[in-house]
PDB file of C-alpha atoms in Angstrom:
ATOM      1  CA  LYS F1430      21.079   5.826  12.422  1.00 90.00           C
ATOM      2  CA  PRO F1431      17.431   4.823  12.457  1.00 96.00           C
ATOM      3  CA  ILE F1432      16.427   1.222  11.420  1.00 97.00           C
ATOM      4  CA  ARG F1433      14.231   0.719   8.436  1.00 98.00           C
ATOM      5  CA  MET F1434      11.294  -1.743   8.670  1.00 98.00           C
ATOM      6  CA  ILE F1435      10.474  -2.622   5.377  1.00 98.00           C
ATOM      7  CA  VAL F1436       6.436  -3.470   5.532  1.00 98.00           C
ATOM      8  CA  PRO F1437       5.932  -4.641   1.895  1.00 95.00           C
ATOM      9  CA  TYR F1438       2.124  -4.011   1.908  1.00 90.00           C
ATOM     10  CA  PRO F1439       0.133  -0.542   1.955  1.00 87.00           C
ATOM     11  CA  PRO F1440      -0.406   1.556   5.165  1.00 90.00           C
ATOM     12  CA  ALA F1441      -3.825   0.397   7.355  1.00 84.00           C
ATOM     13  CA  GLY F1442      -3.531  -3.252   5.977  1.00 82.00           C
ATOM     14  CA  GLY F1443      -2.880  -5.859   9.066  1.00 84.00           C
ATOM     15  CA  THR F1444       0.802  -6.149   8.473  1.00 90.00           C
ATOM     16  CA  ASP F1445       1.248  -2.517   8.577  1.00 93.00           C
ATOM     17  CA  VAL F1446      -1.261  -2.346  12.128  1.00 90.00           C
ATOM     18  CA  VAL F1447       0.906  -4.447  13.852  1.00 93.00           C
ATOM     19  CA  ALA F1448       4.383  -3.297  12.988  1.00 96.00           C
ATOM     20  CA  ARG F1449       3.421   0.173  14.133  1.00 96.00           C
ATOM     21  CA  VAL F1450       2.174  -1.689  17.176  1.00 97.00           C
ATOM     22  CA  LEU F1451       5.797  -3.021  17.923  1.00 98.00           C
ATOM     23  CA  THR F1452       7.700   0.129  16.435  1.00 97.00           C
ATOM     24  CA  GLU F1453       8.111   2.165  19.214  1.00 97.00           C
ATOM     25  CA  PRO F1454       8.850  -0.102  22.092  1.00 98.00           C
ATOM     26  CA  LEU F1455      11.236  -1.955  19.969  1.00 98.00           C
ATOM     27  CA  ALA F1456      13.224   1.287  19.002  1.00 98.00           C
ATOM     28  CA  ALA F1457      13.157   1.758  22.803  1.00 98.00           C
ATOM     29  CA  GLU F1458      14.737  -1.628  23.312  1.00 97.00           C
ATOM     30  CA  LEU F1459      17.243  -1.148  20.462  1.00 97.00           C
ATOM     31  CA  GLY F1460      18.065   2.244  21.530  1.00 97.00           C
ATOM     32  CA  GLN F1461      17.488   3.547  17.817  1.00 96.00           C
ATOM     33  CA  PRO F1462      14.383   5.124  16.067  1.00 98.00           C
ATOM     34  CA  ILE F1463      12.555   2.651  13.702  1.00 98.00           C
ATOM     35  CA  VAL F1464      11.132   4.271  10.397  1.00 98.00           C
ATOM     36  CA  ILE F1465       8.480   1.976   8.538  1.00 98.00           C
ATOM     37  CA  GLU F1466       8.585   2.403   5.153  1.00 97.00           C
ATOM     38  CA  ASN F1467       5.843   0.963   3.158  1.00 97.00           C
ATOM     39  CA  ARG F1468       6.747  -0.856  -0.311  1.00 96.00           C
ATOM     40  CA  GLY F1469       3.629  -2.307  -1.481  1.00 90.00           C
ATOM     41  CA  GLY F1470       3.077  -3.692  -4.866  1.00 86.00           C
ATOM     42  CA  ALA F1471       3.517  -7.138  -6.767  1.00 85.00           C
ATOM     43  CA  ALA F1472       1.762  -8.633  -4.013  1.00 83.00           C
ATOM     44  CA  GLY F1473       4.373  -8.087  -1.492  1.00 89.00           C
ATOM     45  CA  ASN F1474       7.164  -9.223  -3.716  1.00 93.00           C
ATOM     46  CA  LEU F1475       8.403  -5.854  -4.312  1.00 96.00           C
ATOM     47  CA  GLY F1476       9.029  -4.700  -0.629  1.00 97.00           C
ATOM     48  CA  THR F1477      10.334  -8.328  -0.147  1.00 98.00           C
ATOM     49  CA  ASP F1478      12.938  -8.093  -3.089  1.00 98.00           C
ATOM     50  CA  ILE F1479      13.873  -4.599  -1.631  1.00 98.00           C
ATOM     51  CA  ALA F1480      14.916  -6.193   2.018  1.00 98.00           C
ATOM     52  CA  ALA F1481      16.440  -9.308   0.323  1.00 98.00           C
ATOM     53  CA  LYS F1482      18.835  -6.604  -1.417  1.00 97.00           C
ATOM     54  CA  ALA F1483      19.512  -4.460   1.634  1.00 98.00           C
ATOM     55  CA  ALA F1484      22.853  -4.204   3.107  1.00 97.00           C
ATOM     56  CA  PRO F1485      23.145  -6.819   5.964  1.00 97.00           C
ATOM     57  CA  ASP F1486      24.232  -4.363   8.545  1.00 95.00           C
ATOM     58  CA  GLY F1487      21.079  -4.854  11.076  1.00 94.00           C
ATOM     59  CA  TYR F1488      19.571  -1.483  10.049  1.00 97.00           C
ATOM     60  CA  THR F1489      16.933  -2.615   7.682  1.00 97.00           C
ATOM     61  CA  PHE F1490      14.890  -5.744   8.171  1.00 97.00           C
ATOM     62  CA  LEU F1491      11.545  -6.949   6.532  1.00 98.00           C
ATOM     63  CA  PHE F1492       8.281  -7.314   8.363  1.00 98.00           C
ATOM     64  CA  THR F1493       5.738  -9.245   6.980  1.00 97.00           C
ATOM     65  CA  LEU F1494       3.090 -11.948   6.853  1.00 91.00           C
ATOM     66  CA  SER F1495       2.975 -15.824   5.930  1.00 92.00           C
ATOM     67  CA  SER F1496       2.578 -14.857   2.278  1.00 89.00           C
ATOM     68  CA  HIS F1497       6.109 -14.864   2.630  1.00 95.00           C
ATOM     69  CA  THR F1498       6.120 -18.615   2.404  1.00 96.00           C
ATOM     70  CA  ILE F1499       2.901 -18.505  -0.420  1.00 94.00           C
ATOM     71  CA  ASN F1500       4.507 -16.508  -3.004  1.00 93.00           C
ATOM     72  CA  PRO F1501       7.477 -18.937  -4.075  1.00 95.00           C
ATOM     73  CA  LYS F1502       5.079 -21.448  -4.863  1.00 94.00           C
ATOM     74  CA  LEU F1503       2.348 -19.348  -6.665  1.00 92.00           C
ATOM     75  CA  TYR F1504       5.022 -17.085  -8.827  1.00 92.00           C
ATOM     76  CA  ASP F1505       7.555 -18.925 -11.348  1.00 87.00           C
ATOM     77  CA  LYS F1506      10.157 -16.124 -11.333  1.00 90.00           C
ATOM     78  CA  LEU F1507      11.186 -14.144  -8.305  1.00 95.00           C
ATOM     79  CA  PRO F1508      14.052 -11.873  -7.852  1.00 96.00           C
ATOM     80  CA  PHE F1509      14.474 -13.320  -4.467  1.00 97.00           C
ATOM     81  CA  ASP F1510      14.725 -16.731  -2.952  1.00 97.00           C
ATOM     82  CA  VAL F1511      12.951 -16.649   0.553  1.00 97.00           C
ATOM     83  CA  GLU F1512      15.110 -19.561   1.970  1.00 97.00           C
ATOM     84  CA  ARG F1513      18.499 -18.437   0.394  1.00 97.00           C
ATOM     85  CA  ASP F1514      17.932 -14.735   0.725  1.00 98.00           C
ATOM     86  CA  PHE F1515      16.720 -14.313   4.081  1.00 98.00           C
ATOM     87  CA  VAL F1516      17.478 -15.278   7.824  1.00 98.00           C
ATOM     88  CA  PRO F1517      14.552 -15.387  10.168  1.00 98.00           C
ATOM     89  CA  ILE F1518      14.785 -13.075  13.016  1.00 98.00           C
ATOM     90  CA  GLY F1519      11.529 -14.234  14.910  1.00 98.00           C
ATOM     91  CA  ARG F1520       7.790 -14.573  14.723  1.00 98.00           C
ATOM     92  CA  ALA F1521       5.800 -12.130  16.319  1.00 98.00           C
ATOM     93  CA  ALA F1522       2.138 -12.747  15.984  1.00 95.00           C
ATOM     94  CA  SER F1523      -0.359 -15.027  14.856  1.00 91.00           C
ATOM     95  CA  ILE F1524      -3.544 -14.049  13.404  1.00 86.00           C
ATOM     96  CA  PRO F1525      -6.765 -15.898  12.074  1.00 83.00           C
ATOM     97  CA  GLN F1526      -7.847 -14.962   8.479  1.00 89.00           C
ATOM     98  CA  LEU F1527     -11.328 -13.484   8.975  1.00 94.00           C
ATOM     99  CA  ILE F1528     -14.347 -14.489   6.901  1.00 98.00           C
ATOM    100  CA  ALA F1529     -16.979 -11.617   6.836  1.00 98.00           C
ATOM    101  CA  VAL F1530     -19.561  -9.990   4.633  1.00 98.00           C
ATOM    102  CA  HIS F1531     -21.426  -6.854   4.092  1.00 98.00           C
ATOM    103  CA  PRO F1532     -24.462  -6.340   6.277  1.00 98.00           C
ATOM    104  CA  SER F1533     -26.635  -6.701   3.186  1.00 97.00           C
ATOM    105  CA  VAL F1534     -25.538  -9.743   2.852  1.00 97.00           C
ATOM    106  CA  LYS F1535     -28.483 -12.717   3.325  1.00 96.00           C
ATOM    107  CA  ALA F1536     -26.023 -14.946   5.285  1.00 98.00           C
ATOM    108  CA  ASN F1537     -25.377 -15.153   9.151  1.00 98.00           C
ATOM    109  CA  THR F1538     -23.611 -18.527   9.313  1.00 98.00           C
ATOM    110  CA  ILE F1539     -21.127 -20.165   6.806  1.00 98.00           C
ATOM    111  CA  GLN F1540     -23.684 -22.759   5.849  1.00 98.00           C
ATOM    112  CA  GLU F1541     -25.832 -19.947   4.895  1.00 98.00           C
ATOM    113  CA  LEU F1542     -23.199 -18.252   2.985  1.00 98.00           C
ATOM    114  CA  ILE F1543     -22.414 -21.596   1.291  1.00 98.00           C
ATOM    115  CA  ALA F1544     -26.137 -22.027   0.152  1.00 98.00           C
ATOM    116  CA  LEU F1545     -26.032 -18.530  -0.989  1.00 98.00           C
ATOM    117  CA  ALA F1546     -23.533 -18.846  -3.404  1.00 98.00           C
ATOM    118  CA  LYS F1547     -24.244 -22.390  -4.442  1.00 97.00           C
ATOM    119  CA  ALA F1548     -28.134 -20.726  -5.283  1.00 97.00           C
ATOM    120  CA  GLN F1549     -26.065 -18.048  -7.905  1.00 95.00           C
ATOM    121  CA  PRO F1550     -22.826 -19.592  -8.967  1.00 95.00           C
ATOM    122  CA  GLY F1551     -20.234 -17.005  -9.887  1.00 95.00           C
ATOM    123  CA  LYS F1552     -22.133 -14.287  -8.916  1.00 95.00           C
ATOM    124  CA  LEU F1553     -20.778 -13.521  -5.523  1.00 97.00           C
ATOM    125  CA  SER F1554     -17.497 -12.248  -5.349  1.00 98.00           C
ATOM    126  CA  TYR F1555     -14.933 -12.018  -2.459  1.00 98.00           C
ATOM    127  CA  ALA F1556     -11.940  -9.545  -1.387  1.00 98.00           C
ATOM    128  CA  SER F1557      -8.675 -10.701  -0.418  1.00 94.00           C
ATOM    129  CA  VAL F1558      -5.585  -8.557   0.394  1.00 86.00           C
ATOM    130  CA  GLY F1559      -4.014  -9.676  -2.750  1.00 83.00           C
ATOM    131  CA  THR F1560      -2.982 -12.505  -4.912  1.00 80.00           C
ATOM    132  CA  GLY F1561      -1.280 -15.240  -3.274  1.00 79.00           C
ATOM    133  CA  SER F1562      -1.675 -13.774   0.218  1.00 84.00           C
ATOM    134  CA  PRO F1563      -3.024 -15.904   2.913  1.00 89.00           C
ATOM    135  CA  SER F1564      -6.498 -14.539   2.742  1.00 91.00           C
ATOM    136  CA  HIS F1565      -6.679 -15.836  -1.103  1.00 90.00           C
ATOM    137  CA  ILE F1566      -5.304 -19.179  -0.196  1.00 92.00           C
ATOM    138  CA  ALA F1567      -7.789 -19.288   2.298  1.00 94.00           C
ATOM    139  CA  GLY F1568     -10.573 -17.976  -0.307  1.00 95.00           C
ATOM    140  CA  GLU F1569      -9.538 -20.431  -2.838  1.00 92.00           C
ATOM    141  CA  LEU F1570      -9.113 -23.343  -0.245  1.00 91.00           C
ATOM    142  CA  PHE F1571     -12.582 -22.663   0.956  1.00 95.00           C
ATOM    143  CA  LYS F1572     -14.183 -22.820  -2.507  1.00 95.00           C
ATOM    144  CA  LEU F1573     -12.605 -26.238  -2.981  1.00 91.00           C
ATOM    145  CA  LYS F1574     -13.842 -27.832  -0.047  1.00 93.00           C
ATOM    146  CA  THR F1575     -17.533 -26.289  -0.335  1.00 96.00           C
ATOM    147  CA  GLY F1576     -17.625 -26.765  -4.406  1.00 95.00           C
ATOM    148  CA  ILE F1577     -18.705 -23.090  -4.669  1.00 97.00           C
ATOM    149  CA  ASP F1578     -18.158 -20.613  -7.270  1.00 95.00           C
ATOM    150  CA  MET F1579     -17.124 -17.124  -5.948  1.00 96.00           C
ATOM    151  CA  VAL F1580     -15.098 -14.420  -8.017  1.00 95.00           C
ATOM    152  CA  HIS F1581     -11.823 -13.403  -6.364  1.00 94.00           C
ATOM    153  CA  ILE F1582     -11.126  -9.692  -6.319  1.00 95.00           C
ATOM    154  CA  PRO F1583      -7.473  -9.008  -5.328  1.00 92.00           C
ATOM    155  CA  TYR F1584      -6.705  -5.958  -3.804  1.00 91.00           C
ATOM    156  CA  LYS F1585      -3.106  -4.356  -3.055  1.00 83.00           C
ATOM    157  CA  GLY F1586      -3.498  -4.590   0.959  1.00 82.00           C
ATOM    158  CA  GLY F1587      -6.058  -5.236   3.618  1.00 87.00           C
ATOM    159  CA  GLY F1588      -7.017  -1.441   4.039  1.00 89.00           C
ATOM    160  CA  PRO F1589      -8.342  -1.029   0.216  1.00 93.00           C
ATOM    161  CA  ALA F1590      -9.972  -4.507   0.771  1.00 95.00           C
ATOM    162  CA  VAL F1591     -11.862  -3.420   3.746  1.00 96.00           C
ATOM    163  CA  THR F1592     -12.829  -0.207   2.560  1.00 97.00           C
ATOM    164  CA  ASP F1593     -14.249  -1.692  -0.456  1.00 97.00           C
ATOM    165  CA  ALA F1594     -16.311  -4.620   1.589  1.00 98.00           C
ATOM    166  CA  ILE F1595     -17.372  -1.507   4.035  1.00 98.00           C
ATOM    167  CA  GLY F1596     -18.932   0.237   1.129  1.00 97.00           C
ATOM    168  CA  GLY F1597     -20.549  -2.852  -0.367  1.00 97.00           C
ATOM    169  CA  GLN F1598     -18.551  -2.896  -3.569  1.00 97.00           C
ATOM    170  CA  VAL F1599     -17.426  -6.556  -2.725  1.00 98.00           C
ATOM    171  CA  PRO F1600     -20.005  -8.463  -0.558  1.00 98.00           C
ATOM    172  CA  VAL F1601     -17.622 -11.252   1.021  1.00 98.00           C
ATOM    173  CA  LEU F1602     -14.074 -10.585   2.701  1.00 98.00           C
ATOM    174  CA  PHE F1603     -11.422 -12.675   3.397  1.00 97.00           C
ATOM    175  CA  VAL F1604      -8.827 -10.892   5.457  1.00 94.00           C
ATOM    176  CA  SER F1605      -6.460 -10.809   8.697  1.00 87.00           C
ATOM    177  CA  MET F1606      -8.106  -9.867  11.503  1.00 87.00           C
ATOM    178  CA  PRO F1607      -6.173  -7.100  12.365  1.00 82.00           C
ATOM    179  CA  ALA F1608      -7.535  -5.139   9.183  1.00 86.00           C
ATOM    180  CA  ALA F1609     -10.908  -5.586   9.984  1.00 92.00           C
ATOM    181  CA  TRP F1610     -12.022  -6.560  13.371  1.00 90.00           C
ATOM    182  CA  GLN F1611     -12.580  -2.640  14.179  1.00 91.00           C
ATOM    183  CA  HIS F1612     -15.033  -2.758  11.423  1.00 96.00           C
ATOM    184  CA  VAL F1613     -16.732  -5.827  12.667  1.00 96.00           C
ATOM    185  CA  LYS F1614     -17.053  -4.292  16.296  1.00 94.00           C
ATOM    186  CA  SER F1615     -18.743  -1.309  15.092  1.00 97.00           C
ATOM    187  CA  GLY F1616     -21.226  -3.360  12.851  1.00 97.00           C
ATOM    188  CA  ARG F1617     -19.987  -2.300   9.337  1.00 98.00           C
ATOM    189  CA  LEU F1618     -18.862  -5.662   8.623  1.00 98.00           C
ATOM    190  CA  ARG F1619     -20.670  -8.879   9.742  1.00 98.00           C
ATOM    191  CA  ALA F1620     -18.141 -11.854  10.588  1.00 98.00           C
ATOM    192  CA  LEU F1621     -18.805 -15.403   9.953  1.00 98.00           C
ATOM    193  CA  ALA F1622     -15.862 -17.495  11.180  1.00 98.00           C
ATOM    194  CA  VAL F1623     -12.217 -17.844  11.223  1.00 97.00           C
ATOM    195  CA  THR F1624      -9.781 -19.969   9.371  1.00 95.00           C
ATOM    196  CA  SER F1625      -7.466 -21.027  12.313  1.00 92.00           C
ATOM    197  CA  ASP F1626      -7.256 -24.268  13.429  1.00 89.00           C
ATOM    198  CA  LYS F1627      -8.797 -22.967  16.890  1.00 91.00           C
ATOM    199  CA  ARG F1628     -10.849 -20.000  18.071  1.00 93.00           C
ATOM    200  CA  SER F1629      -9.196 -16.902  18.349  1.00 91.00           C
ATOM    201  CA  VAL F1630      -8.609 -15.215  21.945  1.00 88.00           C
ATOM    202  CA  VAL F1631      -9.984 -12.066  20.527  1.00 85.00           C
ATOM    203  CA  ALA F1632     -13.297 -13.254  19.337  1.00 90.00           C
ATOM    204  CA  PRO F1633     -14.242 -16.648  20.974  1.00 94.00           C
ATOM    205  CA  GLU F1634     -17.890 -16.520  19.756  1.00 96.00           C
ATOM    206  CA  LEU F1635     -16.555 -17.070  16.059  1.00 97.00           C
ATOM    207  CA  PRO F1636     -16.498 -20.539  14.909  1.00 98.00           C
ATOM    208  CA  THR F1637     -13.626 -22.012  13.062  1.00 97.00           C
ATOM    209  CA  LEU F1638     -14.384 -23.450   9.595  1.00 97.00           C
ATOM    210  CA  ALA F1639     -14.334 -27.017  11.124  1.00 97.00           C
ATOM    211  CA  GLU F1640     -16.937 -26.273  13.758  1.00 98.00           C
ATOM    212  CA  ALA F1641     -19.033 -24.204  11.094  1.00 98.00           C
ATOM    213  CA  GLY F1642     -19.011 -27.873   8.839  1.00 97.00           C
ATOM    214  CA  VAL F1643     -16.249 -27.118   6.483  1.00 97.00           C
ATOM    215  CA  PRO F1644     -13.373 -29.440   7.551  1.00 95.00           C
ATOM    216  CA  ASP F1645      -9.789 -29.449   6.192  1.00 90.00           C
ATOM    217  CA  CYS F1646     -10.143 -25.941   5.624  1.00 92.00           C
ATOM    218  CA  VAL F1647      -7.307 -24.249   7.831  1.00 90.00           C
ATOM    219  CA  VAL F1648      -5.123 -21.401   7.241  1.00 91.00           C
ATOM    220  CA  ASN F1649      -3.151 -20.449   9.820  1.00 85.00           C
ATOM    221  CA  SER F1650      -1.424 -16.934   9.485  1.00 89.00           C
ATOM    222  CA  TRP F1651       1.524 -15.263  11.206  1.00 94.00           C
ATOM    223  CA  TYR F1652       3.689 -11.912  11.248  1.00 95.00           C
ATOM    224  CA  GLY F1653       6.947 -11.853  11.211  1.00 98.00           C
ATOM    225  CA  ALA F1654      10.961 -10.388  10.758  1.00 98.00           C
ATOM    226  CA  PHE F1655      13.609 -11.436   8.679  1.00 98.00           C
ATOM    227  CA  ALA F1656      16.955 -10.083   7.828  1.00 98.00           C
ATOM    228  CA  PRO F1657      18.987 -10.056   4.728  1.00 98.00           C
ATOM    229  CA  ALA F1658      20.610 -13.619   4.617  1.00 97.00           C
ATOM    230  CA  LYS F1659      24.089 -12.145   5.453  1.00 95.00           C
ATOM    231  CA  MET F1660      23.409 -10.513   8.487  1.00 97.00           C
ATOM    232  CA  PRO F1661      25.888 -11.547  11.268  1.00 97.00           C
ATOM    233  CA  PRO F1662      24.398 -14.232  13.622  1.00 97.00           C
ATOM    234  CA  PRO F1663      25.039 -11.657  16.760  1.00 97.00           C
ATOM    235  CA  ILE F1664      23.089  -9.090  15.274  1.00 97.00           C
ATOM    236  CA  VAL F1665      20.039 -11.571  14.776  1.00 97.00           C
ATOM    237  CA  GLN F1666      20.543 -12.754  17.844  1.00 97.00           C
ATOM    238  CA  LYS F1667      20.112  -9.177  18.950  1.00 97.00           C
ATOM    239  CA  LEU F1668      17.129  -8.536  16.973  1.00 97.00           C
ATOM    240  CA  ASN F1669      15.299 -11.718  18.207  1.00 98.00           C
ATOM    241  CA  ALA F1670      16.005 -10.773  21.854  1.00 98.00           C
ATOM    242  CA  ALA F1671      14.723  -7.249  21.562  1.00 98.00           C
ATOM    243  CA  LEU F1672      11.266  -8.729  19.620  1.00 98.00           C
ATOM    244  CA  VAL F1673      10.882 -11.241  22.201  1.00 98.00           C
ATOM    245  CA  LYS F1674      11.192  -8.768  25.056  1.00 98.00           C
ATOM    246  CA  VAL F1675       9.030  -6.369  23.486  1.00 98.00           C
ATOM    247  CA  LEU F1676       6.196  -9.062  22.484  1.00 98.00           C
ATOM    248  CA  GLN F1677       6.110 -10.119  26.730  1.00 98.00           C
ATOM    249  CA  MET F1678       5.240  -6.554  27.641  1.00 98.00           C
ATOM    250  CA  PRO F1679       1.464  -6.794  28.767  1.00 98.00           C
ATOM    251  CA  GLU F1680       0.619  -3.512  27.202  1.00 98.00           C
ATOM    252  CA  VAL F1681       2.014  -4.711  23.579  1.00 98.00           C
ATOM    253  CA  ARG F1682       0.120  -8.051  24.108  1.00 97.00           C
ATOM    254  CA  ASP F1683      -3.040  -5.947  25.041  1.00 96.00           C
ATOM    255  CA  LYS F1684      -2.678  -3.702  22.026  1.00 95.00           C
ATOM    256  CA  LEU F1685      -2.019  -6.612  19.510  1.00 93.00           C
ATOM    257  CA  LEU F1686      -5.311  -8.344  20.894  1.00 90.00           C
ATOM    258  CA  ALA F1687      -7.146  -5.186  20.407  1.00 86.00           C
ATOM    259  CA  GLN F1688      -6.577  -5.458  16.782  1.00 82.00           C
ATOM    260  CA  GLY F1689      -7.220  -9.041  16.533  1.00 81.00           C
ATOM    261  CA  ALA F1690      -3.605 -10.491  16.651  1.00 87.00           C
ATOM    262  CA  GLU F1691      -2.041 -12.754  19.345  1.00 92.00           C
ATOM    263  CA  ALA F1692       1.636 -12.052  20.764  1.00 95.00           C
ATOM    264  CA  ALA F1693       3.506 -15.355  19.250  1.00 95.00           C
ATOM    265  CA  PRO F1694       7.089 -14.903  20.012  1.00 97.00           C
ATOM    266  CA  SER F1695       9.544 -17.459  18.745  1.00 98.00           C
ATOM    267  CA  THR F1696      13.411 -18.279  18.076  1.00 98.00           C
ATOM    268  CA  SER F1697      15.086 -17.582  14.702  1.00 98.00           C
ATOM    269  CA  ALA F1698      15.201 -21.490  14.327  1.00 98.00           C
ATOM    270  CA  GLU F1699      11.629 -21.986  14.867  1.00 98.00           C
ATOM    271  CA  LEU F1700      10.105 -19.748  12.265  1.00 98.00           C
ATOM    272  CA  ASP F1701      12.902 -21.017  10.065  1.00 98.00           C
ATOM    273  CA  ALA F1702      10.634 -24.677  10.653  1.00 96.00           C
ATOM    274  CA  VAL F1703       7.719 -22.943   9.840  1.00 94.00           C
ATOM    275  CA  VAL F1704       8.804 -21.404   6.618  1.00 97.00           C
ATOM    276  CA  LYS F1705       9.971 -24.933   5.399  1.00 96.00           C
ATOM    277  CA  ASP F1706       7.146 -26.695   6.505  1.00 91.00           C
ATOM    278  CA  GLU F1707       4.775 -24.104   4.853  1.00 92.00           C
ATOM    279  CA  LEU F1708       6.799 -23.845   1.591  1.00 95.00           C
ATOM    280  CA  ARG F1709       5.746 -27.357   1.071  1.00 92.00           C
ATOM    281  CA  LYS F1710       2.168 -27.588   2.297  1.00 86.00           C
ATOM    282  CA  TRP F1711       1.128 -24.406   0.246  1.00 91.00           C
ATOM    283  CA  GLU F1712       2.834 -25.831  -2.935  1.00 93.00           C
ATOM    284  CA  MET F1713       0.399 -28.740  -2.510  1.00 86.00           C
ATOM    285  CA  VAL F1714      -2.847 -26.335  -2.030  1.00 86.00           C
ATOM    286  CA  ILE F1715      -2.228 -24.039  -4.962  1.00 92.00           C
ATOM    287  CA  ARG F1716      -1.635 -27.056  -7.269  1.00 90.00           C
ATOM    288  CA  GLU F1717      -4.866 -28.695  -5.819  1.00 84.00           C
ATOM    289  CA  ALA F1718      -6.706 -25.586  -6.213  1.00 82.00           C
ATOM    290  CA  LYS F1719      -5.296 -24.744  -9.252  1.00 84.00           C
ATOM    291  CA  ILE F1720      -4.279 -21.136  -8.413  1.00 86.00           C
ATOM    292  CA  ARG F1721      -2.621 -18.710 -10.529  1.00 84.00           C
ATOM    293  CA  PRO F1722      -1.106 -15.165 -10.432  1.00 81.00           C
ATOM    294  CA  GLU F1723      -3.629 -12.580 -11.467  1.00 69.00           C
TER     295      GLU F1723
END
């Protein structure tokens, strides 16, 4: 029967874009059709909860982004436990968060954006994929490290956030590169920097925040697959092997790069280590930046 890939965000956002690159080759590798089920809402928690409670028979898994390790430290009561209710299948891709502005914004560099924000505190606003998303964490960390005051406007996914940024309703955008890169290339948005610790292979001309004069402001993001916790290890291993094989295909890697994502396959254990490390890291950042659910 068809395999359900639950994407806990709306269509057209970065998570959905990457999921759709993988679906067809992954279905061919597994010998079963894969149906993407977009279950957006509650900052990704709605779809994540549905996946947590799914039968662990190999026919349902979660495809999500690194807010998977942020939400548990942001929300006091979640109906699932990231470590208890899920077993990692494997990482799929790594992505930088992109800082972009509408072309009408008089800032061509990060330092010019900082100066603009300082000149009019509380007047500039920035869009993110949603409260607790990596783009939200990146935006608040950026504010914390630069001492600027920008108003956070959370959206329900990358698609709506990018749409309003292109339309000029929100001047500044923090978003994953796959959700916005096509619009940067078309000139509808102007990219200023990436939040990763190294430059993007996709856009090597863009500086990191450290290179742009904002040290200690790193948010590395990723996409990955997770199974309900009681899924038998042989099935998890089979799904991991299929995912790794697909991510080694040149055509898949090229399609990901075209969307601003870099293939980054891992073992289940490697993704588990990332989850544990980031749960600790984001707890400290959320506390220091005083980030609250909106």
